[in-house]
Amino acid sequence: MVNRIIRLDNYVLNRLDDLVFKFCRLLEKHTNYVIVSGYLSIVFGNSRPTLDVDVLFDKFTKENLDVFLVDLKKNDFDYIDSKEELYEIIETKKEKLDIFDNNSNWYFDFKKAKDKYDKLSLENADLLLINNKYKLKIAPIELQIPYKLVKLGSDKDIKDAVYLYNYFKDELDIDKLKEYGKMLNCDLSKIGVKL
Amino acid sequence: MSSKVTTKKGKLFFEELVRPMERLAKRNKLMGIAKLSKLNKKMVEDMFIINNRGL
C-alpha cells in the first residue's frame, strides 16, 4: 500500500537509476521496502555524488532471505558477510548489510526498519512512478526533511533537506511536515518553513 | 525567506547551506525533469567512470 503517487515523466534514466530499479525489483518479491536519504534528493535532480543507496526493509524469514541472496548473486550483486551475519540482520542484531554491485562501486546500505521513524517511512511510503513504467517506493518527503536535519545533520544532509523542501514547496503536505518536525524536535523555520 | 540569523554559525548555516540549495531547487524546478535528468545523467555517468577506475 502506498500513500500517494509521485510521477516523473520524460525522465532520462542513468546507470544509478537502472541499478536501483534492478535491486528493488528483486527485493519487492520478498519484502516491503522503502528508499530513504540521498538517492531521493538525486532522483529529483540534485546533482551530487553518492556511493550508496539506503534501503529500509520490513520483514524477512530466513528462507526468504536465502532466496533473495541467491537472486542477488544471479543478478551481479554481491555481499561479504557470512550467512550467520546475514541472518543477524533480520533479527536486528546487526546494523546493516552492504550489498555491492559487481559492475560498479555503488552499493546498497540495506537496513531493517527499527525505530519509529523507519516504520513511519515504510507505512507512509510514496510510490515514485518514472515514465509511467518504473516504480520505486520512497520515504515521505515530509518526514525525510526533518529527519535529515535532525537525525543525520551533516552538511550534505542539510543541503538535501533544503533542496527537497524547496523543490517540493508547492506540493508538500505542510501539516504533515510540521507534525513530523514536531515529533523530531526540529526547528523547520531555519530552512524557511513558515510555522 | 529573510535571514534574521546573526550568529557566525547561524550566518554560515544560512549562507553556505540554505541559500544555495534554495536557488538550485528553484532553478531545477523551472528547468523541468526532462532537461534536469539529462544533466544528472551526464554527472552520474562521469561519476561511474571515476568510481570504476581500477576495477
PDB file of C-alpha atoms in Angstrom:
ATOM      1  CA  MET A   1       0.000   0.000   0.000  1.00  0.00           C
ATOM      2  CA  VAL A   2       1.306   3.460  -0.818  1.00  0.00           C
ATOM      3  CA  ASN A   3       0.385   6.900   0.424  1.00  0.00           C
ATOM      4  CA  ARG A   4       0.417   8.792  -2.899  1.00  0.00           C
ATOM      5  CA  ILE A   5       1.902   8.586  -6.356  1.00  0.00           C
ATOM      6  CA  ILE A   6       4.630  10.998  -7.448  1.00  0.00           C
ATOM      7  CA  ARG A   7       5.085  10.991 -11.203  1.00  0.00           C
ATOM      8  CA  LEU A   8       8.224  11.908 -13.099  1.00  0.00           C
ATOM      9  CA  ASP A   9       7.621  11.943 -16.843  1.00  0.00           C
ATOM     10  CA  ASN A  10      10.196  12.402 -19.615  1.00  0.00           C
ATOM     11  CA  TYR A  11      12.864  11.466 -17.102  1.00  0.00           C
ATOM     12  CA  VAL A  12      16.233  10.479 -18.595  1.00  0.00           C
ATOM     13  CA  LEU A  13      17.428   7.371 -16.779  1.00  0.00           C
ATOM     14  CA  ASN A  14      21.053   6.988 -15.716  1.00  0.00           C
ATOM     15  CA  ARG A  15      23.095   3.958 -14.639  1.00  0.00           C
ATOM     16  CA  LEU A  16      22.417   4.553 -10.978  1.00  0.00           C
ATOM     17  CA  ASP A  17      18.660   4.612 -11.616  1.00  0.00           C
ATOM     18  CA  ASP A  18      18.953   1.371 -13.596  1.00  0.00           C
ATOM     19  CA  LEU A  19      20.776  -0.232 -10.701  1.00  0.00           C
ATOM     20  CA  VAL A  20      18.216   0.941  -8.147  1.00  0.00           C
ATOM     21  CA  PHE A  21      15.326  -0.404 -10.257  1.00  0.00           C
ATOM     22  CA  LYS A  22      17.102  -3.717 -10.691  1.00  0.00           C
ATOM     23  CA  PHE A  23      17.740  -4.069  -6.959  1.00  0.00           C
ATOM     24  CA  CYS A  24      14.225  -3.050  -5.929  1.00  0.00           C
ATOM     25  CA  ARG A  25      12.625  -5.413  -8.450  1.00  0.00           C
ATOM     26  CA  LEU A  26      14.478  -8.284  -6.770  1.00  0.00           C
ATOM     27  CA  LEU A  27      13.702  -7.038  -3.297  1.00  0.00           C
ATOM     28  CA  GLU A  28       9.979  -6.458  -3.725  1.00  0.00           C
ATOM     29  CA  LYS A  29       9.458 -10.148  -4.434  1.00  0.00           C
ATOM     30  CA  HIS A  30      10.455 -10.869  -0.837  1.00  0.00           C
ATOM     31  CA  THR A  31       9.608  -7.962   1.429  1.00  0.00           C
ATOM     32  CA  ASN A  32       8.219  -4.477   1.768  1.00  0.00           C
ATOM     33  CA  TYR A  33      10.881  -1.792   1.319  1.00  0.00           C
ATOM     34  CA  VAL A  34      11.388   1.925   1.110  1.00  0.00           C
ATOM     35  CA  ILE A  35      14.237   4.031  -0.281  1.00  0.00           C
ATOM     36  CA  VAL A  36      15.463   6.756   2.044  1.00  0.00           C
ATOM     37  CA  SER A  37      18.076   9.508   2.205  1.00  0.00           C
ATOM     38  CA  GLY A  38      20.500  10.672  -0.543  1.00  0.00           C
ATOM     39  CA  TYR A  39      19.065   8.912  -3.588  1.00  0.00           C
ATOM     40  CA  LEU A  40      15.772  10.737  -3.036  1.00  0.00           C
ATOM     41  CA  SER A  41      17.485  14.062  -3.440  1.00  0.00           C
ATOM     42  CA  ILE A  42      19.382  12.805  -6.507  1.00  0.00           C
ATOM     43  CA  VAL A  43      16.365  11.336  -8.314  1.00  0.00           C
ATOM     44  CA  PHE A  44      14.656  14.726  -8.027  1.00  0.00           C
ATOM     45  CA  GLY A  45      17.583  16.406  -9.727  1.00  0.00           C
ATOM     46  CA  ASN A  46      20.065  17.358  -7.032  1.00  0.00           C
ATOM     47  CA  SER A  47      23.328  16.566  -8.802  1.00  0.00           C
ATOM     48  CA  ARG A  48      25.527  15.362  -6.036  1.00  0.00           C
ATOM     49  CA  PRO A  49      27.839  12.394  -5.811  1.00  0.00           C
ATOM     50  CA  THR A  50      26.960   9.329  -3.833  1.00  0.00           C
ATOM     51  CA  LEU A  51      28.362   5.865  -3.445  1.00  0.00           C
ATOM     52  CA  ASP A  52      25.456   4.238  -1.694  1.00  0.00           C
ATOM     53  CA  VAL A  53      21.696   3.904  -1.797  1.00  0.00           C
ATOM     54  CA  ASP A  54      19.916   3.486   1.535  1.00  0.00           C
ATOM     55  CA  VAL A  55      17.085   0.993   1.610  1.00  0.00           C
ATOM     56  CA  LEU A  56      14.952   0.014   4.599  1.00  0.00           C
ATOM     57  CA  PHE A  57      13.132  -3.284   4.642  1.00  0.00           C
ATOM     58  CA  ASP A  58      10.339  -4.665   6.724  1.00  0.00           C
ATOM     59  CA  LYS A  59      10.496  -8.396   7.415  1.00  0.00           C
ATOM     60  CA  PHE A  60      12.444 -11.360   6.145  1.00  0.00           C
ATOM     61  CA  THR A  61      12.209 -15.010   7.082  1.00  0.00           C
ATOM     62  CA  LYS A  62      15.446 -16.987   6.880  1.00  0.00           C
ATOM     63  CA  GLU A  63      14.008 -18.896   3.927  1.00  0.00           C
ATOM     64  CA  ASN A  64      13.067 -15.694   2.135  1.00  0.00           C
ATOM     65  CA  LEU A  65      16.452 -14.194   2.784  1.00  0.00           C
ATOM     66  CA  ASP A  66      18.146 -17.313   1.366  1.00  0.00           C
ATOM     67  CA  VAL A  67      16.161 -16.989  -1.856  1.00  0.00           C
ATOM     68  CA  PHE A  68      16.873 -13.264  -2.033  1.00  0.00           C
ATOM     69  CA  LEU A  69      20.612 -13.840  -1.603  1.00  0.00           C
ATOM     70  CA  VAL A  70      20.642 -16.378  -4.422  1.00  0.00           C
ATOM     71  CA  ASP A  71      18.719 -13.880  -6.569  1.00  0.00           C
ATOM     72  CA  LEU A  72      21.306 -11.213  -5.757  1.00  0.00           C
ATOM     73  CA  LYS A  73      24.234 -13.381  -6.851  1.00  0.00           C
ATOM     74  CA  LYS A  74      22.446 -14.333 -10.068  1.00  0.00           C
ATOM     75  CA  ASN A  75      21.966 -10.652 -10.841  1.00  0.00           C
ATOM     76  CA  ASP A  76      25.539  -9.496 -10.386  1.00  0.00           C
ATOM     77  CA  PHE A  77      25.224  -8.250  -6.810  1.00  0.00           C
ATOM     78  CA  ASP A  78      27.477  -9.420  -4.013  1.00  0.00           C
ATOM     79  CA  TYR A  79      27.972  -9.273  -0.227  1.00  0.00           C
ATOM     80  CA  ILE A  80      30.873 -10.118   2.011  1.00  0.00           C
ATOM     81  CA  ASP A  81      29.100 -11.083   5.236  1.00  0.00           C
ATOM     82  CA  SER A  82      28.769 -14.694   6.306  1.00  0.00           C
ATOM     83  CA  LYS A  83      25.375 -16.428   6.253  1.00  0.00           C
ATOM     84  CA  GLU A  84      25.239 -16.206  10.072  1.00  0.00           C
ATOM     85  CA  GLU A  85      25.876 -12.457   9.970  1.00  0.00           C
ATOM     86  CA  LEU A  86      23.210 -12.077   7.323  1.00  0.00           C
ATOM     87  CA  TYR A  87      20.684 -13.894   9.472  1.00  0.00           C
ATOM     88  CA  GLU A  88      21.509 -11.493  12.299  1.00  0.00           C
ATOM     89  CA  ILE A  89      20.331  -8.539  10.281  1.00  0.00           C
ATOM     90  CA  ILE A  90      16.817  -9.945  10.115  1.00  0.00           C
ATOM     91  CA  GLU A  91      16.831 -10.301  13.884  1.00  0.00           C
ATOM     92  CA  THR A  92      18.087  -6.673  14.144  1.00  0.00           C
ATOM     93  CA  LYS A  93      21.265  -7.696  15.958  1.00  0.00           C
ATOM     94  CA  LYS A  94      23.312  -6.365  13.083  1.00  0.00           C
ATOM     95  CA  GLU A  95      23.087  -2.766  11.924  1.00  0.00           C
ATOM     96  CA  LYS A  96      23.052  -3.213   8.178  1.00  0.00           C
ATOM     97  CA  LEU A  97      24.108  -5.264   5.239  1.00  0.00           C
ATOM     98  CA  ASP A  98      26.182  -3.863   2.401  1.00  0.00           C
ATOM     99  CA  ILE A  99      25.190  -5.218  -0.980  1.00  0.00           C
ATOM    100  CA  PHE A 100      27.658  -4.405  -3.728  1.00  0.00           C
ATOM    101  CA  ASP A 101      27.129  -4.082  -7.448  1.00  0.00           C
ATOM    102  CA  ASN A 102      29.710  -6.184  -9.284  1.00  0.00           C
ATOM    103  CA  ASN A 103      29.882  -3.733 -12.189  1.00  0.00           C
ATOM    104  CA  SER A 104      30.458  -0.507 -10.289  1.00  0.00           C
ATOM    105  CA  ASN A 105      31.463   0.810  -6.883  1.00  0.00           C
ATOM    106  CA  TRP A 106      27.894   1.655  -5.931  1.00  0.00           C
ATOM    107  CA  TYR A 107      26.432  -0.318  -3.108  1.00  0.00           C
ATOM    108  CA  PHE A 108      23.222  -0.594  -1.139  1.00  0.00           C
ATOM    109  CA  ASP A 109      23.034   0.091   2.571  1.00  0.00           C
ATOM    110  CA  PHE A 110      20.375  -2.425   3.390  1.00  0.00           C
ATOM    111  CA  LYS A 111      18.832  -1.899   6.823  1.00  0.00           C
ATOM    112  CA  LYS A 112      15.994  -3.396   8.782  1.00  0.00           C
ATOM    113  CA  ALA A 113      13.387  -0.836   9.869  1.00  0.00           C
ATOM    114  CA  LYS A 114      13.940  -0.459  13.580  1.00  0.00           C
ATOM    115  CA  ASP A 115      12.833   2.796  15.144  1.00  0.00           C
ATOM    116  CA  LYS A 116       9.517   4.575  14.783  1.00  0.00           C
ATOM    117  CA  TYR A 117      10.792   6.822  12.007  1.00  0.00           C
ATOM    118  CA  ASP A 118      11.869   3.832   9.935  1.00  0.00           C
ATOM    119  CA  LYS A 119       8.459   2.289  10.455  1.00  0.00           C
ATOM    120  CA  LEU A 120       6.677   5.543   9.614  1.00  0.00           C
ATOM    121  CA  SER A 121       8.705   5.677   6.393  1.00  0.00           C
ATOM    122  CA  LEU A 122       7.594   2.175   5.431  1.00  0.00           C
ATOM    123  CA  GLU A 123       3.969   2.643   6.440  1.00  0.00           C
ATOM    124  CA  ASN A 124       3.606   6.010   4.705  1.00  0.00           C
ATOM    125  CA  ALA A 125       5.742   5.317   1.656  1.00  0.00           C
ATOM    126  CA  ASP A 126       5.003   7.142  -1.584  1.00  0.00           C
ATOM    127  CA  LEU A 127       5.175   5.470  -4.965  1.00  0.00           C
ATOM    128  CA  LEU A 128       7.558   7.130  -7.385  1.00  0.00           C
ATOM    129  CA  LEU A 129       6.399   6.363 -10.902  1.00  0.00           C
ATOM    130  CA  ILE A 130       9.015   7.208 -13.513  1.00  0.00           C
ATOM    131  CA  ASN A 131       7.995   7.500 -17.173  1.00  0.00           C
ATOM    132  CA  ASN A 132       4.794   5.639 -16.265  1.00  0.00           C
ATOM    133  CA  LYS A 133       6.849   2.445 -16.131  1.00  0.00           C
ATOM    134  CA  TYR A 134       9.422   2.256 -13.345  1.00  0.00           C
ATOM    135  CA  LYS A 135       8.172   2.043  -9.784  1.00  0.00           C
ATOM    136  CA  LEU A 136      10.040   2.743  -6.570  1.00  0.00           C
ATOM    137  CA  LYS A 137       8.765   3.051  -3.036  1.00  0.00           C
ATOM    138  CA  ILE A 138      10.208   6.131  -1.399  1.00  0.00           C
ATOM    139  CA  ALA A 139      10.007   7.568   2.107  1.00  0.00           C
ATOM    140  CA  PRO A 140       7.615  10.509   2.505  1.00  0.00           C
ATOM    141  CA  ILE A 141       9.438  13.757   1.740  1.00  0.00           C
ATOM    142  CA  GLU A 142       7.673  15.409   4.698  1.00  0.00           C
ATOM    143  CA  LEU A 143       9.477  13.002   7.020  1.00  0.00           C
ATOM    144  CA  GLN A 144      12.805  12.978   5.184  1.00  0.00           C
ATOM    145  CA  ILE A 145      13.238  16.744   5.551  1.00  0.00           C
ATOM    146  CA  PRO A 146      13.197  16.965   9.385  1.00  0.00           C
ATOM    147  CA  TYR A 147      14.874  13.556   9.714  1.00  0.00           C
ATOM    148  CA  LYS A 148      17.835  14.665   7.627  1.00  0.00           C
ATOM    149  CA  LEU A 149      18.086  17.943   9.508  1.00  0.00           C
ATOM    150  CA  VAL A 150      17.949  16.455  12.994  1.00  0.00           C
ATOM    151  CA  LYS A 151      18.873  12.790  12.967  1.00  0.00           C
ATOM    152  CA  LEU A 152      21.551  12.870  10.270  1.00  0.00           C
ATOM    153  CA  GLY A 153      22.627  16.508  10.301  1.00  0.00           C
ATOM    154  CA  SER A 154      25.795  16.590   8.170  1.00  0.00           C
ATOM    155  CA  ASP A 155      26.221  19.459   5.688  1.00  0.00           C
ATOM    156  CA  LYS A 156      25.268  17.052   2.901  1.00  0.00           C
ATOM    157  CA  ASP A 157      22.074  16.027   4.713  1.00  0.00           C
ATOM    158  CA  ILE A 158      21.122  19.629   5.461  1.00  0.00           C
ATOM    159  CA  LYS A 159      21.607  20.510   1.796  1.00  0.00           C
ATOM    160  CA  ASP A 160      19.440  17.546   0.774  1.00  0.00           C
ATOM    161  CA  ALA A 161      16.715  18.629   3.190  1.00  0.00           C
ATOM    162  CA  VAL A 162      16.758  22.222   1.965  1.00  0.00           C
ATOM    163  CA  TYR A 163      16.780  21.045  -1.643  1.00  0.00           C
ATOM    164  CA  LEU A 164      13.827  18.689  -1.159  1.00  0.00           C
ATOM    165  CA  TYR A 165      11.838  21.320   0.731  1.00  0.00           C
ATOM    166  CA  ASN A 166      12.331  23.923  -1.966  1.00  0.00           C
ATOM    167  CA  TYR A 167      11.813  21.503  -4.852  1.00  0.00           C
ATOM    168  CA  PHE A 168       8.515  20.262  -3.418  1.00  0.00           C
ATOM    169  CA  LYS A 169       7.466  23.502  -1.730  1.00  0.00           C
ATOM    170  CA  ASP A 170       4.123  23.774  -3.526  1.00  0.00           C
ATOM    171  CA  GLU A 171       3.230  20.111  -3.302  1.00  0.00           C
ATOM    172  CA  LEU A 172       4.155  19.173   0.258  1.00  0.00           C
ATOM    173  CA  ASP A 173       1.587  18.393   2.907  1.00  0.00           C
ATOM    174  CA  ILE A 174       2.674  21.209   5.207  1.00  0.00           C
ATOM    175  CA  ASP A 175       0.636  19.898   8.162  1.00  0.00           C
ATOM    176  CA  LYS A 176       2.410  16.555   7.886  1.00  0.00           C
ATOM    177  CA  LEU A 177       5.769  18.281   7.573  1.00  0.00           C
ATOM    178  CA  LYS A 178       5.075  20.258  10.742  1.00  0.00           C
ATOM    179  CA  GLU A 179       3.795  17.154  12.533  1.00  0.00           C
ATOM    180  CA  TYR A 180       6.958  15.200  11.730  1.00  0.00           C
ATOM    181  CA  GLY A 181       9.078  18.260  12.530  1.00  0.00           C
ATOM    182  CA  LYS A 182       7.491  18.499  15.969  1.00  0.00           C
ATOM    183  CA  MET A 183       7.955  14.781  16.533  1.00  0.00           C
ATOM    184  CA  LEU A 184      11.665  15.145  15.771  1.00  0.00           C
ATOM    185  CA  ASN A 185      12.001  18.409  17.684  1.00  0.00           C
ATOM    186  CA  CYS A 186      13.163  20.101  14.503  1.00  0.00           C
ATOM    187  CA  ASP A 187      13.152  23.863  14.005  1.00  0.00           C
ATOM    188  CA  LEU A 188      11.907  23.965  10.424  1.00  0.00           C
ATOM    189  CA  SER A 189      11.882  27.760  10.358  1.00  0.00           C
ATOM    190  CA  LYS A 190      15.674  27.561   9.929  1.00  0.00           C
ATOM    191  CA  ILE A 191      15.183  26.348   6.380  1.00  0.00           C
ATOM    192  CA  GLY A 192      12.365  28.740   5.617  1.00  0.00           C
ATOM    193  CA  VAL A 193       9.239  26.806   6.603  1.00  0.00           C
ATOM    194  CA  LYS A 194       6.617  29.250   7.858  1.00  0.00           C
ATOM    195  CA  LEU A 195       5.406  27.900  11.188  1.00  0.00           C
TER     196      LEU A 195
ATOM    197  CA  MET B   1      12.785  33.920   3.005  1.00  0.00           C
ATOM    198  CA  SER B   2      14.530  36.588   5.044  1.00  0.00           C
ATOM    199  CA  SER B   3      17.633  35.980   7.083  1.00  0.00           C
ATOM    200  CA  LYS B   4      17.466  37.082  10.681  1.00  0.00           C
ATOM    201  CA  VAL B   5      20.374  34.919  11.676  1.00  0.00           C
ATOM    202  CA  THR B   6      23.079  36.948  13.390  1.00  0.00           C
ATOM    203  CA  THR B   7      25.481  34.435  14.936  1.00  0.00           C
ATOM    204  CA  LYS B   8      28.538  33.450  12.946  1.00  0.00           C
ATOM    205  CA  LYS B   9      27.484  29.821  12.928  1.00  0.00           C
ATOM    206  CA  GLY B  10      23.929  30.737  12.003  1.00  0.00           C
ATOM    207  CA  LYS B  11      25.120  33.000   9.232  1.00  0.00           C
ATOM    208  CA  LEU B  12      27.270  30.232   7.833  1.00  0.00           C
ATOM    209  CA  PHE B  13      24.395  27.799   8.033  1.00  0.00           C
ATOM    210  CA  PHE B  14      22.190  30.145   6.065  1.00  0.00           C
ATOM    211  CA  GLU B  15      24.696  31.382   3.516  1.00  0.00           C
ATOM    212  CA  GLU B  16      26.543  28.170   2.845  1.00  0.00           C
ATOM    213  CA  LEU B  17      23.840  25.563   3.140  1.00  0.00           C
ATOM    214  CA  VAL B  18      20.367  27.028   2.887  1.00  0.00           C
ATOM    215  CA  ARG B  19      20.594  29.813   0.311  1.00  0.00           C
ATOM    216  CA  PRO B  20      22.490  27.943  -2.440  1.00  0.00           C
ATOM    217  CA  MET B  21      20.159  24.961  -2.185  1.00  0.00           C
ATOM    218  CA  GLU B  22      17.099  27.199  -2.306  1.00  0.00           C
ATOM    219  CA  ARG B  23      18.400  28.699  -5.537  1.00  0.00           C
ATOM    220  CA  LEU B  24      19.362  25.364  -7.019  1.00  0.00           C
ATOM    221  CA  ALA B  25      15.975  23.819  -6.237  1.00  0.00           C
ATOM    222  CA  LYS B  26      14.189  26.834  -7.729  1.00  0.00           C
ATOM    223  CA  ARG B  27      16.279  26.687 -10.902  1.00  0.00           C
ATOM    224  CA  ASN B  28      15.833  22.925 -11.201  1.00  0.00           C
ATOM    225  CA  LYS B  29      12.091  23.132 -10.735  1.00  0.00           C
ATOM    226  CA  LEU B  30      11.909  25.706 -13.537  1.00  0.00           C
ATOM    227  CA  MET B  31      14.171  23.631 -15.774  1.00  0.00           C
ATOM    228  CA  GLY B  32      11.860  20.603 -15.668  1.00  0.00           C
ATOM    229  CA  ILE B  33      12.663  16.961 -15.068  1.00  0.00           C
ATOM    230  CA  ALA B  34      13.441  16.093 -18.717  1.00  0.00           C
ATOM    231  CA  LYS B  35      16.350  18.533 -19.030  1.00  0.00           C
ATOM    232  CA  LEU B  36      17.342  18.139 -15.408  1.00  0.00           C
ATOM    233  CA  SER B  37      17.601  14.364 -15.540  1.00  0.00           C
ATOM    234  CA  LYS B  38      19.612  14.660 -18.753  1.00  0.00           C
ATOM    235  CA  LEU B  39      22.126  16.853 -16.928  1.00  0.00           C
ATOM    236  CA  ASN B  40      22.102  14.495 -13.985  1.00  0.00           C
ATOM    237  CA  LYS B  41      22.699  11.534 -16.276  1.00  0.00           C
ATOM    238  CA  LYS B  42      25.883  13.175 -17.536  1.00  0.00           C
ATOM    239  CA  MET B  43      27.111  13.713 -13.999  1.00  0.00           C
ATOM    240  CA  VAL B  44      26.244  10.192 -12.863  1.00  0.00           C
ATOM    241  CA  GLU B  45      27.916   8.653 -15.934  1.00  0.00           C
ATOM    242  CA  ASP B  46      31.056  10.702 -15.254  1.00  0.00           C
ATOM    243  CA  MET B  47      30.968   9.530 -11.658  1.00  0.00           C
ATOM    244  CA  PHE B  48      30.511   5.955 -12.826  1.00  0.00           C
ATOM    245  CA  ILE B  49      33.736   6.245 -14.831  1.00  0.00           C
ATOM    246  CA  ILE B  50      35.619   7.796 -11.890  1.00  0.00           C
ATOM    247  CA  ASN B  51      34.260   5.164  -9.500  1.00  0.00           C
ATOM    248  CA  ASN B  52      35.337   2.337 -11.718  1.00  0.00           C
ATOM    249  CA  ARG B  53      38.910   3.315 -12.435  1.00  0.00           C
ATOM    250  CA  GLY B  54      40.920   0.303 -11.451  1.00  0.00           C
ATOM    251  CA  LEU B  55      38.021  -2.098 -11.234  1.00  0.00           C
TER     252      LEU B  55
END
